[in-house]
Amino acid sequence: MSDITTLWASARLPIEDGLYFADGRSYAVEADELGLRLVEGFDLGELLAEDPEWLTSIDITREIRVPGGYACAGEGSHGSEGFFARLDEDRTLIWVCYLSESNPFDELTVEASNLTATSTSNLSITLPLDNPDKALSAES
């Protein structure tokens, strides 16, 4: 199991804006009204080794059926946090996006093969259900 799947299984996520994959890949991200951008890859294990308590508890508040599985969204233990995730048919994590200042994500929609997650502060992010990192460009 990767670090993120272990955390997910215990309803926790790192307090680091990021796109995390069950296979162990982790990317720092930035979000604003223009969407989500990849900043750089990083090692989640190193981050957790530096500060193993830098975690938040999460609550799934929304779940929808998507092709090949589910998508879910919710909030962290602080009011400003939100996340949305792609799960397989067994509700096993494929990827999760966590944002510390987005507010909770409470609306999920699917169009074609894209998932749109909208937060209570009206931040809206659209990512492909599969391989969302391939659709995001890194900052220059």
PDB file of C-alpha atoms in Angstrom:
ATOM      1  CA  MET A   1       0.000   0.000   0.000  1.00  0.00           C
ATOM      2  CA  SER A   2       1.146   3.534  -0.718  1.00  0.00           C
ATOM      3  CA  ASP A   3       1.217   6.239   1.938  1.00  0.00           C
ATOM      4  CA  ILE A   4      -1.873   7.911   0.490  1.00  0.00           C
ATOM      5  CA  THR A   5      -3.933   4.709   0.394  1.00  0.00           C
ATOM      6  CA  THR A   6      -2.995   4.016   4.020  1.00  0.00           C
ATOM      7  CA  LEU A   7      -4.074   7.530   4.996  1.00  0.00           C
ATOM      8  CA  TRP A   8      -7.272   7.283   2.921  1.00  0.00           C
ATOM      9  CA  ALA A   9      -8.218   4.011   4.628  1.00  0.00           C
ATOM     10  CA  SER A  10      -8.042   5.820   7.984  1.00  0.00           C
ATOM     11  CA  ALA A  11     -10.041   8.838   6.685  1.00  0.00           C
ATOM     12  CA  ARG A  12      -7.046  11.176   6.742  1.00  0.00           C
ATOM     13  CA  LEU A  13      -5.149  13.260   4.198  1.00  0.00           C
ATOM     14  CA  PRO A  14      -1.932  15.278   4.320  1.00  0.00           C
ATOM     15  CA  ILE A  15      -2.405  19.016   4.831  1.00  0.00           C
ATOM     16  CA  GLU A  16      -0.605  19.803   1.589  1.00  0.00           C
ATOM     17  CA  ASP A  17      -2.419  21.048  -1.513  1.00  0.00           C
ATOM     18  CA  GLY A  18      -1.922  18.182  -3.857  1.00  0.00           C
ATOM     19  CA  LEU A  19      -3.065  15.583  -6.322  1.00  0.00           C
ATOM     20  CA  TYR A  20      -2.290  12.154  -4.867  1.00  0.00           C
ATOM     21  CA  PHE A  21      -2.416   8.812  -6.665  1.00  0.00           C
ATOM     22  CA  ALA A  22      -2.838   5.366  -5.158  1.00  0.00           C
ATOM     23  CA  ASP A  23       0.306   4.240  -7.005  1.00  0.00           C
ATOM     24  CA  GLY A  24       2.367   6.675  -4.886  1.00  0.00           C
ATOM     25  CA  ARG A  25       2.723   9.663  -7.227  1.00  0.00           C
ATOM     26  CA  SER A  26       2.120  13.035  -5.541  1.00  0.00           C
ATOM     27  CA  TYR A  27       2.007  16.495  -7.086  1.00  0.00           C
ATOM     28  CA  ALA A  28       1.820  19.891  -5.409  1.00  0.00           C
ATOM     29  CA  VAL A  29      -1.013  21.912  -6.964  1.00  0.00           C
ATOM     30  CA  GLU A  30      -2.372  25.436  -6.959  1.00  0.00           C
ATOM     31  CA  ALA A  31      -6.020  26.287  -7.547  1.00  0.00           C
ATOM     32  CA  ASP A  32      -7.821  29.506  -8.403  1.00  0.00           C
ATOM     33  CA  GLU A  33     -10.702  30.684 -10.585  1.00  0.00           C
ATOM     34  CA  LEU A  34      -8.758  29.500 -13.653  1.00  0.00           C
ATOM     35  CA  GLY A  35      -8.620  25.923 -12.399  1.00  0.00           C
ATOM     36  CA  LEU A  36      -5.927  23.620 -11.083  1.00  0.00           C
ATOM     37  CA  ARG A  37      -2.230  23.668 -11.996  1.00  0.00           C
ATOM     38  CA  LEU A  38       0.512  21.182 -11.213  1.00  0.00           C
ATOM     39  CA  VAL A  39       3.436  22.855  -9.464  1.00  0.00           C
ATOM     40  CA  GLU A  40       5.846  19.957  -8.975  1.00  0.00           C
ATOM     41  CA  GLY A  41       6.065  16.344  -7.958  1.00  0.00           C
ATOM     42  CA  PHE A  42       7.071  15.494  -4.399  1.00  0.00           C
ATOM     43  CA  ASP A  43       7.645  12.503  -2.139  1.00  0.00           C
ATOM     44  CA  LEU A  44       4.751  12.086   0.288  1.00  0.00           C
ATOM     45  CA  GLY A  45       6.824   9.733   2.428  1.00  0.00           C
ATOM     46  CA  GLU A  46       9.429  12.459   2.958  1.00  0.00           C
ATOM     47  CA  LEU A  47       6.731  14.995   3.831  1.00  0.00           C
ATOM     48  CA  LEU A  48       5.221  12.630   6.392  1.00  0.00           C
ATOM     49  CA  ALA A  49       8.667  11.804   7.818  1.00  0.00           C
ATOM     50  CA  GLU A  50       9.318  15.532   8.382  1.00  0.00           C
ATOM     51  CA  ASP A  51       5.991  16.062  10.150  1.00  0.00           C
ATOM     52  CA  PRO A  52       3.895  12.909  10.715  1.00  0.00           C
ATOM     53  CA  GLU A  53       1.149  14.956  12.405  1.00  0.00           C
ATOM     54  CA  TRP A  54       0.591  17.273   9.414  1.00  0.00           C
ATOM     55  CA  LEU A  55      -2.690  15.457   8.655  1.00  0.00           C
ATOM     56  CA  THR A  56      -6.366  16.267   8.613  1.00  0.00           C
ATOM     57  CA  SER A  57      -9.346  14.015   9.235  1.00  0.00           C
ATOM     58  CA  ILE A  58     -11.801  13.922   6.352  1.00  0.00           C
ATOM     59  CA  ASP A  59     -15.515  13.328   5.955  1.00  0.00           C
ATOM     60  CA  ILE A  60     -17.052  12.204   2.683  1.00  0.00           C
ATOM     61  CA  THR A  61     -20.244  14.212   2.255  1.00  0.00           C
ATOM     62  CA  ARG A  62     -21.049  13.498  -1.399  1.00  0.00           C
ATOM     63  CA  GLU A  63     -20.661  10.437  -3.608  1.00  0.00           C
ATOM     64  CA  ILE A  64     -21.795   9.794  -7.177  1.00  0.00           C
ATOM     65  CA  ARG A  65     -21.540   6.922  -9.620  1.00  0.00           C
ATOM     66  CA  VAL A  66     -19.115   7.514 -12.505  1.00  0.00           C
ATOM     67  CA  PRO A  67     -17.995   5.248 -15.346  1.00  0.00           C
ATOM     68  CA  GLY A  68     -15.889   2.489 -13.805  1.00  0.00           C
ATOM     69  CA  GLY A  69     -16.549   3.413 -10.195  1.00  0.00           C
ATOM     70  CA  TYR A  70     -17.360   6.395  -8.017  1.00  0.00           C
ATOM     71  CA  ALA A  71     -16.363   9.961  -7.271  1.00  0.00           C
ATOM     72  CA  CYS A  72     -16.655  11.442  -3.823  1.00  0.00           C
ATOM     73  CA  ALA A  73     -16.044  14.777  -2.163  1.00  0.00           C
ATOM     74  CA  GLY A  74     -16.081  16.360   1.231  1.00  0.00           C
ATOM     75  CA  GLU A  75     -14.309  18.326   3.881  1.00  0.00           C
ATOM     76  CA  GLY A  76     -11.400  18.212   6.265  1.00  0.00           C
ATOM     77  CA  SER A  77     -11.378  18.939   9.980  1.00  0.00           C
ATOM     78  CA  HIS A  78     -10.799  22.666   9.357  1.00  0.00           C
ATOM     79  CA  GLY A  79     -13.571  24.681   7.705  1.00  0.00           C
ATOM     80  CA  SER A  80     -11.382  25.848   4.833  1.00  0.00           C
ATOM     81  CA  GLU A  81     -10.395  22.366   3.601  1.00  0.00           C
ATOM     82  CA  GLY A  82     -11.926  20.358   0.792  1.00  0.00           C
ATOM     83  CA  PHE A  83     -11.189  17.319  -1.325  1.00  0.00           C
ATOM     84  CA  PHE A  84     -12.572  15.241  -4.160  1.00  0.00           C
ATOM     85  CA  ALA A  85     -11.535  11.779  -5.259  1.00  0.00           C
ATOM     86  CA  ARG A  86     -11.902   9.057  -7.870  1.00  0.00           C
ATOM     87  CA  LEU A  87     -12.629   5.539  -6.589  1.00  0.00           C
ATOM     88  CA  ASP A  88     -12.872   2.214  -8.374  1.00  0.00           C
ATOM     89  CA  GLU A  89     -15.842  -0.195  -8.319  1.00  0.00           C
ATOM     90  CA  ASP A  90     -14.804  -1.441  -4.863  1.00  0.00           C
ATOM     91  CA  ARG A  91     -14.539   2.158  -3.605  1.00  0.00           C
ATOM     92  CA  THR A  92     -10.750   1.839  -3.459  1.00  0.00           C
ATOM     93  CA  LEU A  93      -8.852   5.088  -3.983  1.00  0.00           C
ATOM     94  CA  ILE A  94      -7.479   5.825  -7.458  1.00  0.00           C
ATOM     95  CA  TRP A  95      -6.640   9.504  -6.888  1.00  0.00           C
ATOM     96  CA  VAL A  96      -7.567  12.361  -4.571  1.00  0.00           C
ATOM     97  CA  CYS A  97      -7.191  16.131  -4.805  1.00  0.00           C
ATOM     98  CA  TYR A  98      -6.880  18.001  -1.490  1.00  0.00           C
ATOM     99  CA  LEU A  99      -6.978  21.792  -1.144  1.00  0.00           C
ATOM    100  CA  SER A 100      -6.485  23.597   2.150  1.00  0.00           C
ATOM    101  CA  GLU A 101      -8.280  26.831   1.208  1.00  0.00           C
ATOM    102  CA  SER A 102     -11.033  25.683  -1.173  1.00  0.00           C
ATOM    103  CA  ASN A 103     -13.771  25.102   1.403  1.00  0.00           C
ATOM    104  CA  PRO A 104     -15.577  21.755   1.270  1.00  0.00           C
ATOM    105  CA  PHE A 105     -16.457  20.323  -2.127  1.00  0.00           C
ATOM    106  CA  ASP A 106     -20.193  19.602  -2.140  1.00  0.00           C
ATOM    107  CA  GLU A 107     -21.165  19.289  -5.802  1.00  0.00           C
ATOM    108  CA  LEU A 108     -19.944  16.676  -8.285  1.00  0.00           C
ATOM    109  CA  THR A 109     -20.949  16.340 -11.922  1.00  0.00           C
ATOM    110  CA  VAL A 110     -19.687  14.158 -14.747  1.00  0.00           C
ATOM    111  CA  GLU A 111     -19.778  15.099 -18.396  1.00  0.00           C
ATOM    112  CA  ALA A 112     -18.201  12.743 -20.906  1.00  0.00           C
ATOM    113  CA  SER A 113     -15.071  11.530 -19.098  1.00  0.00           C
ATOM    114  CA  ASN A 114     -14.566  14.655 -16.969  1.00  0.00           C
ATOM    115  CA  LEU A 115     -15.378  15.200 -13.316  1.00  0.00           C
ATOM    116  CA  THR A 116     -16.268  18.699 -12.108  1.00  0.00           C
ATOM    117  CA  ALA A 117     -16.051  19.346  -8.384  1.00  0.00           C
ATOM    118  CA  THR A 118     -17.464  22.584  -6.976  1.00  0.00           C
ATOM    119  CA  SER A 119     -16.831  23.847  -3.473  1.00  0.00           C
ATOM    120  CA  THR A 120     -19.079  25.803  -1.139  1.00  0.00           C
ATOM    121  CA  SER A 121     -17.019  28.889  -2.080  1.00  0.00           C
ATOM    122  CA  ASN A 122     -17.852  28.261  -5.777  1.00  0.00           C
ATOM    123  CA  LEU A 123     -14.362  27.094  -6.701  1.00  0.00           C
ATOM    124  CA  SER A 124     -14.941  24.763  -9.638  1.00  0.00           C
ATOM    125  CA  ILE A 125     -12.320  22.309 -10.890  1.00  0.00           C
ATOM    126  CA  THR A 126     -12.727  19.977 -13.857  1.00  0.00           C
ATOM    127  CA  LEU A 127     -10.387  17.026 -14.298  1.00  0.00           C
ATOM    128  CA  PRO A 128     -10.444  13.891 -16.434  1.00  0.00           C
ATOM    129  CA  LEU A 129     -11.642  10.892 -14.432  1.00  0.00           C
ATOM    130  CA  ASP A 130      -8.647   8.964 -15.698  1.00  0.00           C
ATOM    131  CA  ASN A 131      -5.100  10.370 -15.696  1.00  0.00           C
ATOM    132  CA  PRO A 132      -5.952  13.872 -14.433  1.00  0.00           C
ATOM    133  CA  ASP A 133      -2.251  14.718 -14.090  1.00  0.00           C
ATOM    134  CA  LYS A 134      -1.809  14.370 -17.861  1.00  0.00           C
ATOM    135  CA  ALA A 135      -4.359  17.142 -18.454  1.00  0.00           C
ATOM    136  CA  LEU A 136      -2.694  19.628 -16.080  1.00  0.00           C
ATOM    137  CA  SER A 137       0.293  21.671 -17.039  1.00  0.00           C
ATOM    138  CA  ALA A 138       3.078  22.614 -14.676  1.00  0.00           C
ATOM    139  CA  GLU A 139       3.734  26.277 -13.997  1.00  0.00           C
ATOM    140  CA  SER A 140       6.481  27.873 -16.002  1.00  0.00           C
TER     141      SER A 140
END
